[in-house]
Amino acid sequence: MKSFTCLLALLLLVLLPFPGWSLDRFVIRNQQSVFGEILYYTLSGNETLLDVARHYDLGYNQIVLANPGVDPWLPPAGRQILIPKMFVLPRQPHTGILVNLPEMRLYYFRTEAGQPVVYTAPIGIGTEGRLTTEGVYLVYRKKEHPYWHVPESIREEDPTLPEVVPPGPDNPLGDYALYLSRGAYAIHGTNKPWGIGRRVSHGCIRLYPEDIAALFPLVPVGTPVRVLYQPYKLGVRGKEIYLQVFPDLEKRISSPLLEVLRLASELEEETGRDLYLDLFKVHRVLARPDGVPHRVGTAR
């Protein structure tokens, strides 16, 4: 019976249509800041890495960084690839929505049944020179089936665009939008899902259609939104320290090692634990920012 159950599970995985997962959810306990696990998937030959990424609710950047040398459009059939379904939380405060630009990922913290939980999803972010401005915002309005009032600056780039795009398949906002309190920014869906995990927007934050559909009813008006720039994240699970590194998109961190040591000092103060880093492992992780959490020390 056990073997039959395993076979059935495998068949279901093969037959599952894309998309698959939506909004990972984790309960936060005992100061834990590392969640999820590393998975593996064998390519069938009729799918791209982008298909697999969407099925597992990952962005383009994550699947490509974690599998260097694999053609994202024509990956070889039978190749086993790494699925980085493991996350280190960004730095505190862990309230409301956190948007980590280098990671291209959103985190939403709330309390359910008396327990702190976090939801997370991949995002698309602004192109070079158009990153969302860092800082604190509020969700001041929510809209289902939004109209897109095209900014004048965008119409100057593309004069063929109308002043207003109604709801529907041509609307780049998708079916749901959370409007932010400063600038013309919003957290919204998209009609181009393969842009998730890429720098594609004019500064807004895009989610897969299935992710924004799940997030939209959970987020009340007035929720704080913090836009962060944290390419290096350090966290603790049990007695293990994990380092997760993404490319420093804007080349803002002059000394990655000093940044990791600073994060370790802050984490010691927050947790009241002594952290012992293996600097050789830290150097190896910093040398290849693959977006995968790696064990780099112990916590006591």
CSV table of C-alpha atoms in Angstrom, one decimal, residues 64-209:
chain,number,residue,atom,x,y,z
A,64,VAL,CA,18.2,30.2,-12.8
A,65,LEU,CA,20.5,31.1,-9.9
A,66,ALA,CA,20.1,27.8,-8.3
A,67,ASN,CA,20.7,25.9,-11.5
A,68,PRO,CA,23.7,27.5,-13.3
A,69,GLY,CA,24.5,26.2,-16.7
A,70,VAL,CA,21.0,24.9,-17.4
A,71,ASP,CA,19.3,26.5,-20.4
A,72,PRO,CA,16.1,28.0,-19.0
A,73,TRP,CA,14.3,27.7,-22.3
A,74,LEU,CA,15.6,24.3,-23.5
A,75,PRO,CA,16.6,22.4,-20.4
A,76,PRO,CA,17.7,18.8,-21.0
A,77,ALA,CA,15.2,16.1,-20.4
A,78,GLY,CA,16.1,13.8,-17.5
A,79,ARG,CA,18.2,16.6,-15.8
A,80,GLN,CA,17.6,16.8,-12.1
A,81,ILE,CA,17.3,20.4,-11.0
A,82,LEU,CA,17.4,22.1,-7.5
A,83,ILE,CA,14.1,23.7,-6.3
A,84,PRO,CA,15.1,26.3,-3.7
A,85,LYS,CA,11.9,26.2,-1.5
A,86,MET,CA,13.9,27.4,1.5
A,87,PHE,CA,13.9,30.9,2.8
A,88,VAL,CA,15.8,33.1,5.3
A,89,LEU,CA,13.6,35.9,6.6
A,90,PRO,CA,14.7,39.5,5.9
A,91,ARG,CA,15.8,41.7,8.8
A,92,GLN,CA,13.1,42.8,11.2
A,93,PRO,CA,10.6,44.3,11.9
A,94,HIS,CA,8.5,41.3,11.0
A,95,THR,CA,5.2,43.2,10.6
A,96,GLY,CA,3.0,43.9,7.6
A,97,ILE,CA,4.5,43.4,4.2
A,98,LEU,CA,8.3,43.3,3.5
A,99,VAL,CA,9.5,43.6,-0.1
A,100,ASN,CA,13.1,42.6,-0.6
A,101,LEU,CA,14.3,44.0,-3.9
A,102,PRO,CA,17.5,42.0,-4.6
A,103,GLU,CA,15.7,38.7,-3.6
A,104,MET,CA,12.7,39.7,-5.7
A,105,ARG,CA,10.4,38.3,-3.0
A,106,LEU,CA,7.6,39.5,-0.8
A,107,TYR,CA,6.9,38.5,2.8
A,108,TYR,CA,3.6,39.1,4.6
A,109,PHE,CA,3.5,38.8,8.4
A,110,ARG,CA,0.2,38.4,10.4
A,111,THR,CA,-1.3,36.6,13.3
A,112,GLU,CA,-3.6,33.6,12.8
A,113,ALA,CA,-5.2,31.7,15.7
A,114,GLY,CA,-2.9,33.5,18.1
A,115,GLN,CA,0.3,32.4,16.2
A,116,PRO,CA,2.6,34.6,14.1
A,117,VAL,CA,2.8,33.4,10.5
A,118,VAL,CA,4.5,34.5,7.3
A,119,TYR,CA,3.3,34.2,3.7
A,120,THR,CA,5.8,34.6,0.9
A,121,ALA,CA,5.7,34.9,-2.9
A,122,PRO,CA,8.1,35.8,-5.7
A,123,ILE,CA,7.8,39.2,-7.4
A,124,GLY,CA,8.8,41.2,-10.5
A,125,ILE,CA,10.5,44.5,-9.8
A,126,GLY,CA,11.5,47.7,-11.5
A,127,THR,CA,14.0,47.9,-14.4
A,128,GLU,CA,17.4,49.5,-13.9
A,129,GLY,CA,16.9,53.0,-12.6
A,130,ARG,CA,13.2,52.3,-11.7
A,131,LEU,CA,13.5,50.3,-8.5
A,132,THR,CA,10.7,51.0,-6.0
A,133,THR,CA,12.0,53.6,-3.6
A,134,GLU,CA,13.1,52.0,-0.3
A,135,GLY,CA,11.1,53.0,2.8
A,136,VAL,CA,7.8,52.6,4.5
A,137,TYR,CA,4.4,52.8,2.8
A,138,LEU,CA,0.8,51.9,3.6
A,139,VAL,CA,-1.7,50.0,1.6
A,140,TYR,CA,-4.2,52.8,1.2
A,141,ARG,CA,-6.6,51.3,-1.3
A,142,LYS,CA,-7.5,47.8,-2.7
A,143,LYS,CA,-9.2,47.2,-6.0
A,144,GLU,CA,-10.4,44.1,-7.7
A,145,HIS,CA,-10.4,44.2,-11.5
A,146,PRO,CA,-8.6,47.6,-11.5
A,147,TYR,CA,-8.4,50.0,-14.4
A,148,TRP,CA,-4.9,51.0,-15.4
A,149,HIS,CA,-4.6,54.8,-15.7
A,150,VAL,CA,-1.5,55.0,-17.8
A,151,PRO,CA,1.1,57.5,-16.4
A,152,GLU,CA,2.1,60.2,-18.8
A,153,SER,CA,5.7,59.1,-18.6
A,154,ILE,CA,4.8,55.7,-19.8
A,155,ARG,CA,2.7,57.0,-22.6
A,156,GLU,CA,5.6,59.2,-23.7
A,157,GLU,CA,7.6,56.0,-24.1
A,158,ASP,CA,4.8,54.2,-26.0
A,159,PRO,CA,2.4,56.7,-27.6
A,160,THR,CA,0.2,53.8,-28.8
A,161,LEU,CA,-1.1,53.3,-25.2
A,162,PRO,CA,-4.5,54.7,-24.3
A,163,GLU,CA,-5.0,56.9,-21.3
A,164,VAL,CA,-6.9,54.1,-19.5
A,165,VAL,CA,-6.7,50.4,-19.9
A,166,PRO,CA,-9.9,48.6,-18.7
A,167,PRO,CA,-9.9,45.3,-16.8
A,168,GLY,CA,-9.1,42.3,-18.9
A,169,PRO,CA,-6.3,40.2,-20.5
A,170,ASP,CA,-4.5,43.3,-21.8
A,171,ASN,CA,-4.4,45.0,-18.4
A,172,PRO,CA,-0.8,44.7,-16.9
A,173,LEU,CA,-2.2,45.1,-13.4
A,174,GLY,CA,-4.0,41.8,-13.6
A,175,ASP,CA,-7.1,41.2,-11.6
A,176,TYR,CA,-6.1,42.7,-8.2
A,177,ALA,CA,-4.2,45.7,-7.0
A,178,LEU,CA,-3.0,47.0,-3.6
A,179,TYR,CA,-2.2,50.7,-4.0
A,180,LEU,CA,0.6,52.1,-1.9
A,181,SER,CA,0.5,55.5,-0.1
A,182,ARG,CA,3.5,57.1,-1.9
A,183,GLY,CA,4.4,57.6,-5.5
A,184,ALA,CA,2.4,55.7,-8.1
A,185,TYR,CA,3.4,52.3,-6.8
A,186,ALA,CA,1.1,49.3,-6.4
A,187,ILE,CA,1.4,45.6,-5.5
A,188,HIS,CA,-0.6,43.9,-8.3
A,189,GLY,CA,-1.0,40.9,-10.5
A,190,THR,CA,0.2,40.7,-14.1
A,191,ASN,CA,-0.8,39.6,-17.6
A,192,LYS,CA,2.8,38.5,-18.2
A,193,PRO,CA,3.6,35.9,-15.5
A,194,TRP,CA,7.0,35.1,-17.0
A,195,GLY,CA,8.2,38.5,-15.7
A,196,ILE,CA,8.1,37.3,-12.1
A,197,GLY,CA,11.7,37.1,-10.8
A,198,ARG,CA,12.8,39.7,-13.4
A,199,ARG,CA,13.3,43.4,-13.6
A,200,VAL,CA,10.4,44.3,-15.8
A,201,SER,CA,8.2,47.0,-14.2
A,202,HIS,CA,8.3,50.8,-13.9
A,203,GLY,CA,8.6,50.4,-10.2
A,204,CYS,CA,5.5,48.5,-9.2
A,205,ILE,CA,5.6,45.1,-7.6
A,206,ARG,CA,4.2,42.3,-9.7
A,207,LEU,CA,3.0,38.9,-8.5
A,208,TYR,CA,1.8,35.7,-10.3
A,209,PRO,CA,-2.0,35.9,-10.8
